Amino acid sequence: MDITIRQETPADYRATEALVNRAFGDETYSDPTEHVLVENLRDSDAFIPELSLVALDSGEHIIGHILLSRITIEDDRAAVESLALAPVSVAPEHQNQGIGTQLMHTALHRATELGHSSVIVLGHPEYYAKFGFEPADRWDISAPFDVPEESFMALELTEHALLEVQGIVQYSRPFLEE
């Protein structure tokens, strides 16, 4: 499928939120408020407009979205900036066609270009391992809440970016709101 990936604009917001809601509506592990998370992240200091991307089909309809936002990894000695990957959404009728993969590659490439050095994700281990994510406990990085270790993962965008990093991920306020 021929798609275009570009930065999300304010004119896209409602369509993006509707897409995210549809993409997660029937998911087993969804609560389903991911569309509210996207909206709230846009209104926070964690939002990085250049890392909120949409995928468009040939008719210019939004069929996918990905968002990376600011977080920190903290211990009693230091706080290190990182990115949270959440959510990645593809319209149900367009899933399993490589759109999520294209969004992932583009977002990770842009994050690297912008000077970010690592990404944290809570998700399906088999899916995210394809992009180089590994269990975060490899670096002594943990979630601020109970999650399966294999589902809480990290990716170094620059070599050895997490070598001296350890601690607990501190998500921005929108992740913690109900």
PDB file of C-alpha atoms in Angstrom, residues 72-80 140 142 164-170:
ATOM      1  CA  THR A  72      12.768  10.763  32.332  1.00  0.00           C
ATOM      2  CA  ILE A  73      14.548   7.804  33.869  1.00  0.00           C
ATOM      3  CA  GLU A  74      15.427   8.668  37.470  1.00  0.00           C
ATOM      4  CA  ASP A  75      17.312   7.265  40.402  1.00  0.00           C
ATOM      5  CA  ASP A  76      18.654   8.988  43.525  1.00  0.00           C
ATOM      6  CA  ARG A  77      21.663  10.298  41.578  1.00  0.00           C
ATOM      7  CA  ALA A  78      20.353  11.564  38.258  1.00  0.00           C
ATOM      8  CA  ALA A  79      17.479  12.090  35.854  1.00  0.00           C
ATOM      9  CA  VAL A  80      18.078  11.181  32.214  1.00  0.00           C
ATOM     10  CA  ASP A 140      18.275  -1.736  35.419  1.00  0.00           C
ATOM     11  CA  SER A 142      11.998  -0.281  35.666  1.00  0.00           C
ATOM     12  CA  GLU A 164      25.265   4.366  32.632  1.00  0.00           C
ATOM     13  CA  VAL A 165      21.488   4.828  33.066  1.00  0.00           C
ATOM     14  CA  GLN A 166      19.373   3.099  35.661  1.00  0.00           C
ATOM     15  CA  GLY A 167      16.277   3.896  37.639  1.00  0.00           C
ATOM     16  CA  ILE A 168      12.534   4.221  37.381  1.00  0.00           C
ATOM     17  CA  VAL A 169      10.780   5.703  34.375  1.00  0.00           C
ATOM     18  CA  GLN A 170       8.863   8.849  35.260  1.00  0.00           C
TER      19      GLN A 170
END
